[in-house]
CSV table of C-alpha atoms and ligand atoms in Angstrom, one decimal:
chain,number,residue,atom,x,y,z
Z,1,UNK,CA,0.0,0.0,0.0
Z,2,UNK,CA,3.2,2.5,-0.9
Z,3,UNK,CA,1.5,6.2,-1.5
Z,4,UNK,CA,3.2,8.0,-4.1
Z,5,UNK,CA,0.3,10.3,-4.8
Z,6,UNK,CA,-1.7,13.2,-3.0
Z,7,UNK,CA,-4.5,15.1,-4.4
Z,8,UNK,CA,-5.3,18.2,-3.3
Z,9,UNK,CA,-9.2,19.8,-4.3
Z,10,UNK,CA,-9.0,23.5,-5.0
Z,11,UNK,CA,-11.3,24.1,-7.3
Z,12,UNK,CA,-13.6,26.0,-4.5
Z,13,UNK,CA,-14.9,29.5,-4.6
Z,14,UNK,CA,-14.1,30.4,-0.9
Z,15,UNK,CA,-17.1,32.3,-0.4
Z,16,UNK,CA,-16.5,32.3,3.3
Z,17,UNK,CA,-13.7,34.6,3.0
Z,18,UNK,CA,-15.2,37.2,0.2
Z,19,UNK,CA,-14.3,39.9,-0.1
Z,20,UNK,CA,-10.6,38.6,0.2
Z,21,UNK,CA,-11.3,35.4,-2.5
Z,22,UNK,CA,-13.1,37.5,-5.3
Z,23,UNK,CA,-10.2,37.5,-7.7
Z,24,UNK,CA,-7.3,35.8,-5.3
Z,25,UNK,CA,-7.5,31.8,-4.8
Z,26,UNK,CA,-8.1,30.9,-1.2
Z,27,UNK,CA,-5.7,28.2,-1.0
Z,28,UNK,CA,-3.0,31.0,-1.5
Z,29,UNK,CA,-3.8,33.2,1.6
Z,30,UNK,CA,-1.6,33.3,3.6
Z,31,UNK,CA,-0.9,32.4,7.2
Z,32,UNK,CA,1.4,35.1,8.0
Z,33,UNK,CA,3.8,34.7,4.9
Z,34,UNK,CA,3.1,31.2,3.5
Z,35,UNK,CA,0.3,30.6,1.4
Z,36,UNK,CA,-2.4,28.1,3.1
Z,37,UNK,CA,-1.6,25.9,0.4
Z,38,UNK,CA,2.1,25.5,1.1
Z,39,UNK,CA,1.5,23.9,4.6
Z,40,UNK,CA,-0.6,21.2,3.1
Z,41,UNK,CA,1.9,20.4,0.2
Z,42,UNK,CA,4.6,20.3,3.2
Z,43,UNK,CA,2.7,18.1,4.9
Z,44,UNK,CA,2.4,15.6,1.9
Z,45,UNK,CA,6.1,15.7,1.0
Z,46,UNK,CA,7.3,15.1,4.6
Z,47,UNK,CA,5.3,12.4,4.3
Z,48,UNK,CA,7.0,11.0,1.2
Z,49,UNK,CA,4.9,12.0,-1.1
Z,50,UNK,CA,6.7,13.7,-4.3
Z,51,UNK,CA,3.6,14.0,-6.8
Z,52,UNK,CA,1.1,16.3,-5.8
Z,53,UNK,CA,-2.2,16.3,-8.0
Z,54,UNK,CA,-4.1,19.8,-7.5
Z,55,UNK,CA,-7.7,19.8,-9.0
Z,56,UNK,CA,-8.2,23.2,-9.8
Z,57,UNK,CA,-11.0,25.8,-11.2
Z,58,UNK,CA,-10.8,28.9,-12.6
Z,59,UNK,CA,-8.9,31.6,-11.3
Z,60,UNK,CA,-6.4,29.1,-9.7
Z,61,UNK,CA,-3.6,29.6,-12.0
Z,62,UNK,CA,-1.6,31.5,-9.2
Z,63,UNK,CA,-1.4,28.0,-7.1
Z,64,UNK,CA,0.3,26.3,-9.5
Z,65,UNK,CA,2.7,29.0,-10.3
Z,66,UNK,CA,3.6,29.2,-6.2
Z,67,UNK,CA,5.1,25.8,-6.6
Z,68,UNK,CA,7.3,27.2,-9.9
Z,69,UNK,CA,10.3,28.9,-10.3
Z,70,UNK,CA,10.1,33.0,-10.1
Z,71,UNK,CA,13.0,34.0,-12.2
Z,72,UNK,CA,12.1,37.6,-12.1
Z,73,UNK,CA,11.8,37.9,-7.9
Z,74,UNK,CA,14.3,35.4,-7.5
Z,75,UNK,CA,16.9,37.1,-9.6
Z,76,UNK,CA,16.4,40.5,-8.5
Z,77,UNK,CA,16.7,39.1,-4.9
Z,78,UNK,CA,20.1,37.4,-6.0
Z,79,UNK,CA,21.3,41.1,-7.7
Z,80,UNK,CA,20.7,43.2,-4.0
Z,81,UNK,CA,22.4,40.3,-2.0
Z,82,UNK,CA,19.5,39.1,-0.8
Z,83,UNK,CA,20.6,34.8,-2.0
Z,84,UNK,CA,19.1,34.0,1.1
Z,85,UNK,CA,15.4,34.9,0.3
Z,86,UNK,CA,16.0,34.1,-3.5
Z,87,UNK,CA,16.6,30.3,-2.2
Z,88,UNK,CA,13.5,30.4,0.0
Z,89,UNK,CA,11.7,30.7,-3.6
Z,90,UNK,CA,13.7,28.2,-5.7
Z,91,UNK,CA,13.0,25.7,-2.4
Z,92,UNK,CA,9.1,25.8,-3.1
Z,93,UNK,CA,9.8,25.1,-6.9
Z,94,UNK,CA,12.0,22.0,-5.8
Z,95,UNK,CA,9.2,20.3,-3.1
Z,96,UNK,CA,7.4,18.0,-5.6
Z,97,UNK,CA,6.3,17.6,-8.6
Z,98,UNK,CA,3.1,19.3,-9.9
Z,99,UNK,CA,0.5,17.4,-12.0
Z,100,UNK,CA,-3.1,19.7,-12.6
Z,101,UNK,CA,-6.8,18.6,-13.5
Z,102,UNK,CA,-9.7,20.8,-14.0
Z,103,UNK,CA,-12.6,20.6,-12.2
Z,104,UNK,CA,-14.6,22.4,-14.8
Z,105,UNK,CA,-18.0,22.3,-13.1
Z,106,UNK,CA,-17.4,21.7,-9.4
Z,107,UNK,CA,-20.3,19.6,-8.0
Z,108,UNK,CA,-18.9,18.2,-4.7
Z,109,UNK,CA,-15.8,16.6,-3.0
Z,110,UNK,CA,-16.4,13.6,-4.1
Z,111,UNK,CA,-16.4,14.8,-7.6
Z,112,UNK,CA,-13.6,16.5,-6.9
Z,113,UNK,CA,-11.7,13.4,-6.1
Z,114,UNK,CA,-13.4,11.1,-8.9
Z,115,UNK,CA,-11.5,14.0,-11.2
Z,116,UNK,CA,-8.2,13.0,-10.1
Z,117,UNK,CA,-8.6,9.3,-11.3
Z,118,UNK,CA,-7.0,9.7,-14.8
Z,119,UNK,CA,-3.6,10.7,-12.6
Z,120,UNK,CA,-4.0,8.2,-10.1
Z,121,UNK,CA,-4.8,4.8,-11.9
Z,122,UNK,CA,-5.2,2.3,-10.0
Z,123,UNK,CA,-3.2,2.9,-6.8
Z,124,UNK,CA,-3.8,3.8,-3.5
Z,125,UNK,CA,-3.5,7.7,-2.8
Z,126,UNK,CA,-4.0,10.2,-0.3
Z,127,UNK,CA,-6.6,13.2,-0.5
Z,128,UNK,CA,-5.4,16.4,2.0
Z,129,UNK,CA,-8.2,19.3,2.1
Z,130,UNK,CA,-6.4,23.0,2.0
Z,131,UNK,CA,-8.9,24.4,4.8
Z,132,UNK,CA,-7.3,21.8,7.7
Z,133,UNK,CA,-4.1,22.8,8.8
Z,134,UNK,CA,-2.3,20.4,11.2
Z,135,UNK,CA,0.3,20.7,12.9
Z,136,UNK,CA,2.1,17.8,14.0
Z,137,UNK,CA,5.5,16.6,14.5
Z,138,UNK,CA,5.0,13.3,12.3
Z,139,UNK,CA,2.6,15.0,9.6
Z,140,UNK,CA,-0.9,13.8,9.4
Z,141,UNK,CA,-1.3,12.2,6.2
Z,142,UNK,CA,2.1,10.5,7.4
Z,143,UNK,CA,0.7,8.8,10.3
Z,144,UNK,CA,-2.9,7.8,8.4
Z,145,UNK,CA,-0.3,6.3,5.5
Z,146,UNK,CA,1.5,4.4,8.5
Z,147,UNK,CA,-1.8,2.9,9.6
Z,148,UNK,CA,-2.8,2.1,6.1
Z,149,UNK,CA,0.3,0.0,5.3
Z,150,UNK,CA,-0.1,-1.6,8.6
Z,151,UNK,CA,-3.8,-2.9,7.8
Z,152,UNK,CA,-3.8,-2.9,3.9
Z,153,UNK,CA,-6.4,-1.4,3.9
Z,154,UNK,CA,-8.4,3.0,3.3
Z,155,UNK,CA,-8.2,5.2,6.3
Z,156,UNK,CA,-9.4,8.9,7.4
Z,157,UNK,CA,-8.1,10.8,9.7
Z,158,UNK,CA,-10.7,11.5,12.9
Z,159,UNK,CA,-10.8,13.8,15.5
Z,160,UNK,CA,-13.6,14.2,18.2
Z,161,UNK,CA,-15.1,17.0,18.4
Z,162,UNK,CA,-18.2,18.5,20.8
Z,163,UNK,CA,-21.5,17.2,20.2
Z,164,UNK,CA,-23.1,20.6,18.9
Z,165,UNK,CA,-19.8,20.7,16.1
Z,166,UNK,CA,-20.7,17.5,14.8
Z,167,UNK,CA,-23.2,19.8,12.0
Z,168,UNK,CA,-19.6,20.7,10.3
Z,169,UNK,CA,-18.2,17.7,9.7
Z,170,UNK,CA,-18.4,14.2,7.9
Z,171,UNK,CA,-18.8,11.8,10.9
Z,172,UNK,CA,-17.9,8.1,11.5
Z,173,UNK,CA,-19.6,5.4,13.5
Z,174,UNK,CA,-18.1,2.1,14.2
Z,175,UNK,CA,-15.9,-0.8,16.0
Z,176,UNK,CA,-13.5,0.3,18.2
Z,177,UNK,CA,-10.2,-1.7,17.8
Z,178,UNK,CA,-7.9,0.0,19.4
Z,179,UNK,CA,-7.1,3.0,21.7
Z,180,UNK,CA,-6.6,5.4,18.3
Z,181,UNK,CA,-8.3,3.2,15.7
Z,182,UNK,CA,-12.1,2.3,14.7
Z,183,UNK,CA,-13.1,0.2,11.9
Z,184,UNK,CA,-15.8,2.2,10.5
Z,185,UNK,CA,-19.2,0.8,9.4
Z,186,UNK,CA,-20.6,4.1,8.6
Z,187,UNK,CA,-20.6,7.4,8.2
Z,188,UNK,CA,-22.6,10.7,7.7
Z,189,UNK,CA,-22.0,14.2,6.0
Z,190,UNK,CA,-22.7,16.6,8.3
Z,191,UNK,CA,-25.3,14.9,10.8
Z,192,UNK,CA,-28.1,16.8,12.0
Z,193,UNK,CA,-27.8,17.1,15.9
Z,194,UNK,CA,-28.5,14.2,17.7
Z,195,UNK,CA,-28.4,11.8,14.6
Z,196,UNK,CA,-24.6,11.3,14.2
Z,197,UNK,CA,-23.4,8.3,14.8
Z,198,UNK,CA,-20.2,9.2,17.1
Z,199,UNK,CA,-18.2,12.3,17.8
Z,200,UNK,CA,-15.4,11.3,15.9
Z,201,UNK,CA,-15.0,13.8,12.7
Z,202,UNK,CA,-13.0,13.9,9.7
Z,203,UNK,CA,-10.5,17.1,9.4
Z,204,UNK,CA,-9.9,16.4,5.6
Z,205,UNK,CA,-7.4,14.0,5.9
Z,206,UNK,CA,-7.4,10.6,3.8
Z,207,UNK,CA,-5.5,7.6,2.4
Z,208,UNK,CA,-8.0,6.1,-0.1
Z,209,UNK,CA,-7.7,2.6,-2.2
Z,210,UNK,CA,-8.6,3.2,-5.7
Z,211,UNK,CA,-11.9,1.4,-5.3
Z,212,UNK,CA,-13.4,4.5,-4.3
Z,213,UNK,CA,-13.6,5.8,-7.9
Z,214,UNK,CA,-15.9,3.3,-9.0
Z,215,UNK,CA,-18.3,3.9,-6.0
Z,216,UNK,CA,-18.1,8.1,-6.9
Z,217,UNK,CA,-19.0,7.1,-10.3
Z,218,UNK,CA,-22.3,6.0,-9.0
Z,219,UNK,CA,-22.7,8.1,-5.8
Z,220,UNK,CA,-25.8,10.2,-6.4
Z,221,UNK,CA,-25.7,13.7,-5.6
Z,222,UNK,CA,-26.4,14.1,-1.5
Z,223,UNK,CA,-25.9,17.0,1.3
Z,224,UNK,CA,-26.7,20.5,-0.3
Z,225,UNK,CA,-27.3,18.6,-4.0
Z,226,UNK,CA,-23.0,17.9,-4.3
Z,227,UNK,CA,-21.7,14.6,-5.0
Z,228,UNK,CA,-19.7,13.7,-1.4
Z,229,UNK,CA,-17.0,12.2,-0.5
Z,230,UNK,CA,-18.5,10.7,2.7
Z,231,UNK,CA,-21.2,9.2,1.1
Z,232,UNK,CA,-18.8,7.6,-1.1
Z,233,UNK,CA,-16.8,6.7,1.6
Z,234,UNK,CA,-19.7,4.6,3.3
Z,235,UNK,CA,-19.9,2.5,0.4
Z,236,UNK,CA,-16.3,2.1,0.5
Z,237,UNK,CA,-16.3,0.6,4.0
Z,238,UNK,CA,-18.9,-1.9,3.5
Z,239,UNK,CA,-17.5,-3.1,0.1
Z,240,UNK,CA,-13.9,-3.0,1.5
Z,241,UNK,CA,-13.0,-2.1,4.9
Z,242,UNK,CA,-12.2,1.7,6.3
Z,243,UNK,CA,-10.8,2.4,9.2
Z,244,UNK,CA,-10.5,5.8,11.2
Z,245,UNK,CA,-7.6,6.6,12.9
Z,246,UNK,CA,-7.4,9.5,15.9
Z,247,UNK,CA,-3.8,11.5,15.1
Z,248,UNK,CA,-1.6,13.0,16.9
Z,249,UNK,CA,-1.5,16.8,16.2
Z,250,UNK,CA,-3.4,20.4,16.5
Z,251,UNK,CA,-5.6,21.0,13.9
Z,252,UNK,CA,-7.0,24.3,12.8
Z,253,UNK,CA,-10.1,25.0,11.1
Z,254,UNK,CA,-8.5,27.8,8.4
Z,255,UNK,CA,-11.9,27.9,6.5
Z,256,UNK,CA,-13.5,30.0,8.8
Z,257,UNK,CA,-12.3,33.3,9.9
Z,258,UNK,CA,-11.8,32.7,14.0
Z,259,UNK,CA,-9.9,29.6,12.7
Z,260,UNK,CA,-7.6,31.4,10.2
Z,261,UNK,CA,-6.5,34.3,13.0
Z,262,UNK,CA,-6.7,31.5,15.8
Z,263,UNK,CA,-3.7,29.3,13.0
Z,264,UNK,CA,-2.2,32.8,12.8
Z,265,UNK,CA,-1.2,33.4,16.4
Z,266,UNK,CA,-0.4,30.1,16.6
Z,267,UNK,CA,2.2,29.5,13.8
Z,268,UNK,CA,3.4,33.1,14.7
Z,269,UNK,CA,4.0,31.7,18.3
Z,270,UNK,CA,6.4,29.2,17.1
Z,271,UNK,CA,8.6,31.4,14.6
Z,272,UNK,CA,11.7,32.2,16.9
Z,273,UNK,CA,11.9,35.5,15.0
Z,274,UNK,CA,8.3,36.7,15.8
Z,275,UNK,CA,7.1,35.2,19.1
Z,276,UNK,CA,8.5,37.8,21.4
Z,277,UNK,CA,6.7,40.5,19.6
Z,278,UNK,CA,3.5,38.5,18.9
Z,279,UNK,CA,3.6,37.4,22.8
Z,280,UNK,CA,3.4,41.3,23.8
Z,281,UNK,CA,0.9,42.1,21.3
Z,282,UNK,CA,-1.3,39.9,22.8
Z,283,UNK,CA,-0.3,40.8,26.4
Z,284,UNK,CA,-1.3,44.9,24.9
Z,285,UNK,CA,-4.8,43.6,23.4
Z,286,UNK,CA,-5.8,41.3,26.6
Z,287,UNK,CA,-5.2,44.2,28.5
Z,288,UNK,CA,-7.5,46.2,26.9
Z,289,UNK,CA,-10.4,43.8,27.3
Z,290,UNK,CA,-13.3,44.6,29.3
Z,291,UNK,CA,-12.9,43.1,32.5
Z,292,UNK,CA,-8.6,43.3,32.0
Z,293,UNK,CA,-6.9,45.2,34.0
Z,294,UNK,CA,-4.7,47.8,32.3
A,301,G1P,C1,-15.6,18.7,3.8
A,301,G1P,C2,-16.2,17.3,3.8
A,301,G1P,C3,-16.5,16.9,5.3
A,301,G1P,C4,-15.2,17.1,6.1
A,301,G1P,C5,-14.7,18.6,6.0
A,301,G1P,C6,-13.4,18.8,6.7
A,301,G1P,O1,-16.7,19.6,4.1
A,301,G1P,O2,-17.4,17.2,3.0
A,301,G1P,O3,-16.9,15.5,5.3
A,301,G1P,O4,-15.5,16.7,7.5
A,301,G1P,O5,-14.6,18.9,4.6
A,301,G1P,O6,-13.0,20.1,6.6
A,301,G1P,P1,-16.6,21.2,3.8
A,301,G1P,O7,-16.0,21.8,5.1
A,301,G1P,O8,-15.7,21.4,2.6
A,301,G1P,O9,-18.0,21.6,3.6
């Protein structure tokens, strides 16, 4: 069950985050200076993963030339002195290799995904979702490839979450067989309250046998009229078997705006060169908090 693919959907509008997404791609803003994109690609190649399949829309074009040479930046970098910032660019171009499909009417995830299986054949792969960031010192899609291997067999990455954020998420019910692992019998795109069949979500994270295409083929359209994944996915476990694997690592919800400033202080925490200054910026805007002393 070797992985040597990941496909990445980005063919979305990103309505949540107009005005900001009405002529710039979503996937490319940034969380402080590195597009959202860039963490998820990281993710896959620390994983092992080299060939990255992005299933784009219109208007995406600027994606795919993040993960290109800049000749024009990077030269003019190298000209003031400034090599150092001139390789931070070339370094993006060398992660992986790029491969693109168009998504020219997007009706769902799981189209989405079904669009990628003239790249990916018939092997297994790994899906990542740009709006999940996790961070994690083994990466994510790393640990669900580990468990995959281990059991021959698909897995998504879980999480649980409070009952009344089940509404967000595709959500899996099943056998426990193991602290971290479940196998899955079924699952449910975004369960009314009260009808979801655990708290254990998925944050966007999968490693999928090729099987699945088949099953998308024939999935009819379901939640909100798209074509999903999860309901694919529920097929998937009873015609083969699907497991669900809790991992290790903080995830943040960057598709929603208290997520995307939440990721922000967090990742600015952890930059040796900014947390000092982002520490006392929040010390100045807690203190000016109702209820704060000043
Ligand atoms: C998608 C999936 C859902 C999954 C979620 C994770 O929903 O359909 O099953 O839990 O991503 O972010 P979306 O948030 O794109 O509506």
């Amino acid at each position: 069950m070797k992985i040597r693919k990941a496909v990445i959907p980005c063919a979305g509008l990103g309505t949540r985050f107009l005005p900001a997404t009405k002529a710039t791609p979503k996937e490319m803003l940034p969380i402080i200076d590195i597009p959202m994109i860039q963490y998820i690609v990281e993710e896959a190649v620390r994983a092992g993963i080299r060939d990255i399949v992005f299933i784009t829309g219109r208007n995406k074009d600027s994606i795919v030339d993040h993960f290109d040479y800049a000749y024009e930046i990077e030269t003019v970098l190298e000209k003031k002195g400034n090599a150092a910032l001139a390789e931070v660019s070339r370094n993006i171009a060398k992660l992986c290799n790029i491969i693109t499909i168009r998504q020219k009417n997007p009706m769902g995830l799981g189209h989405a995904v079904l669009c990628a299986e003239p790249v990916i054949g018939n092997e297994p792969f790994a899906v990542l979702l740009g709006d999940d960031l996790i961070d994690s010192s083994v990466p994510c899609i790393g640990q669900l490839m580990d468990v995959a291997e281990k059991l021959g067999s698909s897995v998504v990455g879980v999480m649980e979450v409070p009952e009344k954020e089940v509404t967000k998420y595709g959500i899996v019910g099943g056998t426990r067989v193991d602290s971290k692992t479940t196998r899955v019998h079924t699952l449910v795109e975004k369960p009314v309250l009260g009808e979801a069949p655990s708290r254990l979500a998925i944050p966007g994270r999968y490693v999928l046998s090729p099987g699945i295409f088949d099953i998308l083929r024939k999935t009819a359209p379901g939640k909100g009229g798209e074509i999903q994944l999860t309901d694919g996915l529920k097929v998937l476990a009873e015609k083969e078997k699907l497991f669900a694997y809790e991992f290790d690592g903080t995830r943040y919800d960057t598709g929603d705006r208290m997520g995307y400033i939440e990721a922000t202080i967090a990742f600015a925490l952890k930059r040796p060169e900014l947390k000092e200054e982002m520490a006392k910026l929040l010390k100045k805007y807690v203190q000016t908090l109702p209820g704060e002393k000043s």
